PDB file of C-alpha atoms in Angstrom:
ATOM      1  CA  UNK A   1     -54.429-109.130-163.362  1.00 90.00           C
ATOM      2  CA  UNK A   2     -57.200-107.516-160.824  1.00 96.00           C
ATOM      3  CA  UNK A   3     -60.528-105.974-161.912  1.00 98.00           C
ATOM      4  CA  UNK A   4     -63.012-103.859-159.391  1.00 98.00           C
ATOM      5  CA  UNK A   5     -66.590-105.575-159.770  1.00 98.00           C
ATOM      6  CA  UNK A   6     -69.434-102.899-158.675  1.00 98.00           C
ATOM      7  CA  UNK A   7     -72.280-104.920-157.320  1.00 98.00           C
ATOM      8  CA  UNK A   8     -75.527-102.467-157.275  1.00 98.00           C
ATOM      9  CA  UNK A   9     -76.741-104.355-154.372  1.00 97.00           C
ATOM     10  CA  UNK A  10     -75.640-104.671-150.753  1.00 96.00           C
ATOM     11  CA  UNK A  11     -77.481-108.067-150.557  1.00 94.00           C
ATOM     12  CA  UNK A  12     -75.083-110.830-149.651  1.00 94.00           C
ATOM     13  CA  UNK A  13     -76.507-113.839-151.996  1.00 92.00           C
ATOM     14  CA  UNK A  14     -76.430-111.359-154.782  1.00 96.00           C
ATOM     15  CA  UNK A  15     -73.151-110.507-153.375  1.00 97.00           C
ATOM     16  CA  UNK A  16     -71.830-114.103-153.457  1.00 96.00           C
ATOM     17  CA  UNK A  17     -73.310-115.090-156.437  1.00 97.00           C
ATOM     18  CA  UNK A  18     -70.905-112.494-158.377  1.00 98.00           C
ATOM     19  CA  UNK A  19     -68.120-113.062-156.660  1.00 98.00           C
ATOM     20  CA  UNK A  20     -68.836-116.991-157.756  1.00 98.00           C
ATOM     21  CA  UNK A  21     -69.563-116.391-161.099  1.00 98.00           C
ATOM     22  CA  UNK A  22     -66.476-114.168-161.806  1.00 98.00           C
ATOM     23  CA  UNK A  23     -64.022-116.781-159.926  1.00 98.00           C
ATOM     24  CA  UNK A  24     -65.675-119.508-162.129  1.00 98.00           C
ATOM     25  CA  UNK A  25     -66.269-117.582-165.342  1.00 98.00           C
ATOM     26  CA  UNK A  26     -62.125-115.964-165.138  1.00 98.00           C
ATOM     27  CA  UNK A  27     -60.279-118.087-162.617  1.00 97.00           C
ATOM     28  CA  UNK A  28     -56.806-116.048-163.384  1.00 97.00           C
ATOM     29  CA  UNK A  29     -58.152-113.217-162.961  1.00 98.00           C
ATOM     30  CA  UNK A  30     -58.285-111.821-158.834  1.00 98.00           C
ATOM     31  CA  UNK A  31     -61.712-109.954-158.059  1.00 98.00           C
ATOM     32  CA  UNK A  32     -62.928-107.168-155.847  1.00 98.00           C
ATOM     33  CA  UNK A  33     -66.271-107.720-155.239  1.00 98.00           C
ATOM     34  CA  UNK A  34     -68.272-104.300-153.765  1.00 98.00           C
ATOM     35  CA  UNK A  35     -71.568-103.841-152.969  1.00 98.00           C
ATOM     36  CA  UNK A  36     -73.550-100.471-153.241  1.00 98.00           C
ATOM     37  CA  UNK A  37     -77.268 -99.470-152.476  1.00 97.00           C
ATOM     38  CA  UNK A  38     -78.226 -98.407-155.392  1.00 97.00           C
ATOM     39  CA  UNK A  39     -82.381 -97.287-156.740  1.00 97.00           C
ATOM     40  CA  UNK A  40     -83.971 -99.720-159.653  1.00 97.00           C
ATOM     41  CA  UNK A  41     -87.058 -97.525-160.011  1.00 97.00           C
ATOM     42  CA  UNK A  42     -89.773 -99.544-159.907  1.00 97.00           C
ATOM     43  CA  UNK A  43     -91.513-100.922-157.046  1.00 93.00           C
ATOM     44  CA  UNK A  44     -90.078-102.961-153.948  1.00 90.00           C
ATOM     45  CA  UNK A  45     -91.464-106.356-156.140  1.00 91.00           C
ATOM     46  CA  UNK A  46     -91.576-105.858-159.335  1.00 95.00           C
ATOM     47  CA  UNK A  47     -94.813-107.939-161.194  1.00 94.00           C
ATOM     48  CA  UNK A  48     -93.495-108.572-164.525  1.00 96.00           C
ATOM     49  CA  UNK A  49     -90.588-109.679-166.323  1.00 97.00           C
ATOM     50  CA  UNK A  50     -90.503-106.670-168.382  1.00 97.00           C
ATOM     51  CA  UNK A  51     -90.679-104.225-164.967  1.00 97.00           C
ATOM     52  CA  UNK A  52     -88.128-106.847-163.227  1.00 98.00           C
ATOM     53  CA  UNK A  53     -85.700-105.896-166.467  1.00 98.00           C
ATOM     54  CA  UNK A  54     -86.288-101.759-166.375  1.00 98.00           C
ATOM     55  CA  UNK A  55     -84.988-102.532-162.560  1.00 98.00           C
ATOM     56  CA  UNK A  56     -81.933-104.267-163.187  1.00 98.00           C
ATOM     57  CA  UNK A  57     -81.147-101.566-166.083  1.00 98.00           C
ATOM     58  CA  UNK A  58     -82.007 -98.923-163.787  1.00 98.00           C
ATOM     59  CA  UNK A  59     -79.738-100.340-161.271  1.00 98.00           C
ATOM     60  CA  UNK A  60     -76.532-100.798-163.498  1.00 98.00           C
ATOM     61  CA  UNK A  61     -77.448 -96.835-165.316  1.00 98.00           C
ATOM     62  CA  UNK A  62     -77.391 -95.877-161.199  1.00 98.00           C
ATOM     63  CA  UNK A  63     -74.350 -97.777-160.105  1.00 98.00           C
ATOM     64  CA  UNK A  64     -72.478 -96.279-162.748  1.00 98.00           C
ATOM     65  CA  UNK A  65     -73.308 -93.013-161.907  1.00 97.00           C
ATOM     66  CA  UNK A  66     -72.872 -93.179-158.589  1.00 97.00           C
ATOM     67  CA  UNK A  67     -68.834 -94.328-159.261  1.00 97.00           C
ATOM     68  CA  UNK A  68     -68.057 -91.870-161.768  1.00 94.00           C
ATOM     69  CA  UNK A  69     -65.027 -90.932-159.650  1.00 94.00           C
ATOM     70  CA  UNK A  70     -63.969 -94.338-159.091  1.00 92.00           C
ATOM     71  CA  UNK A  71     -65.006 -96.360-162.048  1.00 94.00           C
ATOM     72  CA  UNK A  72     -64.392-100.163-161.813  1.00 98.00           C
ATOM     73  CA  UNK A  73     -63.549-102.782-164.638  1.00 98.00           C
ATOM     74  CA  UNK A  74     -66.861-104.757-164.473  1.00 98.00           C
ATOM     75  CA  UNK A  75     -70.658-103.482-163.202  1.00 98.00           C
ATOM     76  CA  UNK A  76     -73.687-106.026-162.164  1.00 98.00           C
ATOM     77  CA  UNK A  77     -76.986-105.318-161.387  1.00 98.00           C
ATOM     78  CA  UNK A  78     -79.718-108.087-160.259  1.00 98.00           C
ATOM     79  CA  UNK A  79     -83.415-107.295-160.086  1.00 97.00           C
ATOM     80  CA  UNK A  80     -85.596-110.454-158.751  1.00 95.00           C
ATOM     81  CA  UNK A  81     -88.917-109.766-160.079  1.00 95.00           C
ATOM     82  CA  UNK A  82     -92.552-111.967-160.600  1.00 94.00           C
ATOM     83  CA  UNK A  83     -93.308-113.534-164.252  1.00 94.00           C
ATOM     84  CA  UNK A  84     -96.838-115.281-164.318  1.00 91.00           C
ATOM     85  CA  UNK A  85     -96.618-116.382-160.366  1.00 91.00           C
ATOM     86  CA  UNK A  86     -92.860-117.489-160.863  1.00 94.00           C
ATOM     87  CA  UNK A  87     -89.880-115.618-159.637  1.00 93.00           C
ATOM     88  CA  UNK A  88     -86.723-115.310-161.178  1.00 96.00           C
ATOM     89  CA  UNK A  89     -83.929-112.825-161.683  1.00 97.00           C
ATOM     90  CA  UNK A  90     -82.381-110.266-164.681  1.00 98.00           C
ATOM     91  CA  UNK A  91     -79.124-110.189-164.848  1.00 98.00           C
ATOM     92  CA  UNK A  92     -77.305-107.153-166.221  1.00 98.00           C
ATOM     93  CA  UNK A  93     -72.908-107.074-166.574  1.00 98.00           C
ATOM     94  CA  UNK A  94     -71.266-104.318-168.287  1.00 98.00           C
ATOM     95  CA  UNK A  95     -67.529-102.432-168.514  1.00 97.00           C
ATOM     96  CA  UNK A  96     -68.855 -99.823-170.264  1.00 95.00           C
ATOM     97  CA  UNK A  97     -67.863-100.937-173.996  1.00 96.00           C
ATOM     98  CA  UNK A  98     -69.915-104.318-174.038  1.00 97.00           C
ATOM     99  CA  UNK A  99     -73.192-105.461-172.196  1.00 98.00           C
ATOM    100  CA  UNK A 100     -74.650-108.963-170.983  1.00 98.00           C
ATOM    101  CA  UNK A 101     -77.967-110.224-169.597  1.00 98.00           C
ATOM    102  CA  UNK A 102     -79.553-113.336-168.930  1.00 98.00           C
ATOM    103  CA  UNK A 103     -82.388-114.126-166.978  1.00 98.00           C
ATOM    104  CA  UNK A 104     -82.399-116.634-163.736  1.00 97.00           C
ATOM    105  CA  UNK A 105     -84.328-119.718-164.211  1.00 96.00           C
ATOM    106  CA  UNK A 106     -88.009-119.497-162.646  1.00 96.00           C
ATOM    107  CA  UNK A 107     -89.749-121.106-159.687  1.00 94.00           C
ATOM    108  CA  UNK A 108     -93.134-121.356-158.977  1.00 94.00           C
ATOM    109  CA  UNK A 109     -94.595-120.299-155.906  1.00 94.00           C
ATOM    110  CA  UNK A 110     -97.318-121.240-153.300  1.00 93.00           C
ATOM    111  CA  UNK A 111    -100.622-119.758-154.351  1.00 93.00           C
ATOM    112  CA  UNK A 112    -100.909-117.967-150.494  1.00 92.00           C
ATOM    113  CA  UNK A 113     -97.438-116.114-152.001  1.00 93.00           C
ATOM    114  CA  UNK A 114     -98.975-115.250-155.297  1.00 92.00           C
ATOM    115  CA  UNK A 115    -101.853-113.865-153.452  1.00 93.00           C
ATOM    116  CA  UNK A 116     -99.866-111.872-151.041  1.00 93.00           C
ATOM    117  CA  UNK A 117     -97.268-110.547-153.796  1.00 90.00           C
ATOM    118  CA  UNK A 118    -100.421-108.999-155.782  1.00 90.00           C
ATOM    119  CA  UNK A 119    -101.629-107.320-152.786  1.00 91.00           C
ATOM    120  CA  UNK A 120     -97.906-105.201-152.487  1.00 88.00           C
ATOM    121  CA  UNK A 121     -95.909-107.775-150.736  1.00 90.00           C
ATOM    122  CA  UNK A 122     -92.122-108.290-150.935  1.00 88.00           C
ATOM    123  CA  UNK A 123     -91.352-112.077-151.998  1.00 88.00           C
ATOM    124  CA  UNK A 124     -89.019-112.275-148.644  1.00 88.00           C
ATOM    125  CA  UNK A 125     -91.512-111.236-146.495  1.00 91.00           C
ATOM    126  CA  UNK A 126     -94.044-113.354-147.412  1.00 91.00           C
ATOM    127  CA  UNK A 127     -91.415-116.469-147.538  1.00 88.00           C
ATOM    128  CA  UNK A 128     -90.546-115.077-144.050  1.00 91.00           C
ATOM    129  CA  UNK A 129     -93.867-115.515-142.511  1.00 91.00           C
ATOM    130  CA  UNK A 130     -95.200-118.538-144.660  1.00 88.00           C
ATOM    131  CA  UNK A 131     -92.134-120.106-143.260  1.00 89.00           C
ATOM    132  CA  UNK A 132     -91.186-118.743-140.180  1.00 91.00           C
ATOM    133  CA  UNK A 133     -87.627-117.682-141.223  1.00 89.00           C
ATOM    134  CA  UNK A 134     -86.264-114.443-140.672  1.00 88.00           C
ATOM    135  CA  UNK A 135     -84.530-112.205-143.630  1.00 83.00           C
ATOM    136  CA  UNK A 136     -84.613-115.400-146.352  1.00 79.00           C
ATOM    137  CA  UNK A 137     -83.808-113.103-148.723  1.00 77.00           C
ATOM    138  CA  UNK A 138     -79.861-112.511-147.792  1.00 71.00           C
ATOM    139  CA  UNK A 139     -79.859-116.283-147.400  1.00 74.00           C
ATOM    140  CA  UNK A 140     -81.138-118.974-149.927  1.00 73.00           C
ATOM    141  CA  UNK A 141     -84.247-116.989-150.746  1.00 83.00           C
ATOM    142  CA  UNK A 142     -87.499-118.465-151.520  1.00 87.00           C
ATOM    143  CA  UNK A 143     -85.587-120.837-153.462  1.00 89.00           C
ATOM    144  CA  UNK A 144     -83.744-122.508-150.762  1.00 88.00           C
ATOM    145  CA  UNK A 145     -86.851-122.970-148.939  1.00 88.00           C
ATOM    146  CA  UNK A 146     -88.921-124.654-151.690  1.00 92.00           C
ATOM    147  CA  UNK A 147     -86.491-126.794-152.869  1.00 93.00           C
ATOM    148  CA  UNK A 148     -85.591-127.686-149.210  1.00 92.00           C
ATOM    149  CA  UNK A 149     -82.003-126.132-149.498  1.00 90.00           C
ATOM    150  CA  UNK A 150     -80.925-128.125-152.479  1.00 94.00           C
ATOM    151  CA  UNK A 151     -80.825-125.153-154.354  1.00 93.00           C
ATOM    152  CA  UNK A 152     -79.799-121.154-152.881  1.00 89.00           C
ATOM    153  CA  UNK A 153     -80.627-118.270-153.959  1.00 90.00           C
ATOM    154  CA  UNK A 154     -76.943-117.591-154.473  1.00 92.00           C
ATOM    155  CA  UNK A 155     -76.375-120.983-156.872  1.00 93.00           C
ATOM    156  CA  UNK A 156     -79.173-120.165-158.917  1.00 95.00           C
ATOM    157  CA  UNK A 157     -78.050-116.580-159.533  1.00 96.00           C
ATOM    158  CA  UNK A 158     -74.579-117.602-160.370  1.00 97.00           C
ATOM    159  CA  UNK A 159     -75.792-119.315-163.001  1.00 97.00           C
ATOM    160  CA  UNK A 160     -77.512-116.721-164.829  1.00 98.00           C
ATOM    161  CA  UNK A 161     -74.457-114.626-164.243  1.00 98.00           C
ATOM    162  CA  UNK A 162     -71.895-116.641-166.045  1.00 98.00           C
ATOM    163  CA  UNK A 163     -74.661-116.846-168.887  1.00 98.00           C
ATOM    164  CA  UNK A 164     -74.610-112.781-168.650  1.00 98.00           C
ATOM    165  CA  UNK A 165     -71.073-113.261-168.858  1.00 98.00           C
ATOM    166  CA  UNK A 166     -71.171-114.786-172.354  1.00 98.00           C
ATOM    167  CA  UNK A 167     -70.464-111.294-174.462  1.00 98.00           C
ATOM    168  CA  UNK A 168     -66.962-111.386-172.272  1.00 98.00           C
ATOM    169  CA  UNK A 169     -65.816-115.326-172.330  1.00 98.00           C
ATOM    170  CA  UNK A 170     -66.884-114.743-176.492  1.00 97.00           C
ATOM    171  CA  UNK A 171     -66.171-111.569-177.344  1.00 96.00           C
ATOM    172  CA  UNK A 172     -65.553-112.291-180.907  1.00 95.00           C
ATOM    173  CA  UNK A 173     -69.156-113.057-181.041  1.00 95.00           C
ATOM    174  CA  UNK A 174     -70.237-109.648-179.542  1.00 92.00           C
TER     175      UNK A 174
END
């Protein structure tokens, strides 16, 4: 068996996070992971959890659409947003007859980045120049850096995917 996962991102640690959570979550089943730049709607850094989610459903409505003409078996969409100065993630999987979501678990941030996010920031551009890395968000994210690399932003995502996963490892349930 092979399914075609749409990813509506072109980011590689959102990337890489799907590709682990589908080889953990159905490990007979062989994956083609795809990427696609796709519009959430709302702005570069979302501010609340409930903006964050509009994103990631804005994403998955726009992925679809976009592949009409070549529709896949599974499609993801990850927003990272800003919840009461933590980040995290929403999570949205569909194939077009059931839906999952989950949301990432949280991290609190520096102050300075809190500050800076309010003002119109992007999270990876502040991490970028509080920390003197360069594009942190295709790597381990603000995550990786504050938990000096013993998490990524890849491992924590993967996470919250296989719980968005849960309406398709139970469907009975769903």
């Amino acid at each position: 068996m092979s399914w075609q996962i749409a990813v509506a991102s072109t980011n590689p640690a959102k990337i890489n996070a799907v590709r682990e959570a589908f080889a953990l979550a159905f490990p007979d089943v062989q994956c083609q992971i795809s990427g696609y730049k796709t519009e959430s709607g709302v702005a570069a850094q979302p501010m609340s959890s409930a903006e964050t989610l509009l994103g990631a459903d804005n994403r998955l409505h726009n992925l679809q659409l976009q592949l009409q003409q070549q529709p896949a078996d599974f499609y993801v969409a990850i927003e990272a947003g800003l919840d009461d100065g933590m980040t995290f993630a929403w999570m949205r999987i569909t194939d077009g007859k059931r839906d999952g979501r989950a949301r990432s678990a949280s991290l609190q941030l520096p102050a300075l980045a809190v500050q800076r996010l309010q003002q119109g920031d992007e999270l990876g551009d502040v991490m970028d120049d509080l920390f003197g890395t360069q594009n942190i968000k295709q790597a381990g994210g603000a995550i990786g850096l504050l938990t000096q690399h013993k998490l990524s932003r890849t491992s924590v995502y993967q996470q919250a995917l296989i719980l968005a996963l849960i309406p398709f490892l139970s469907p009975d349930w769903f």
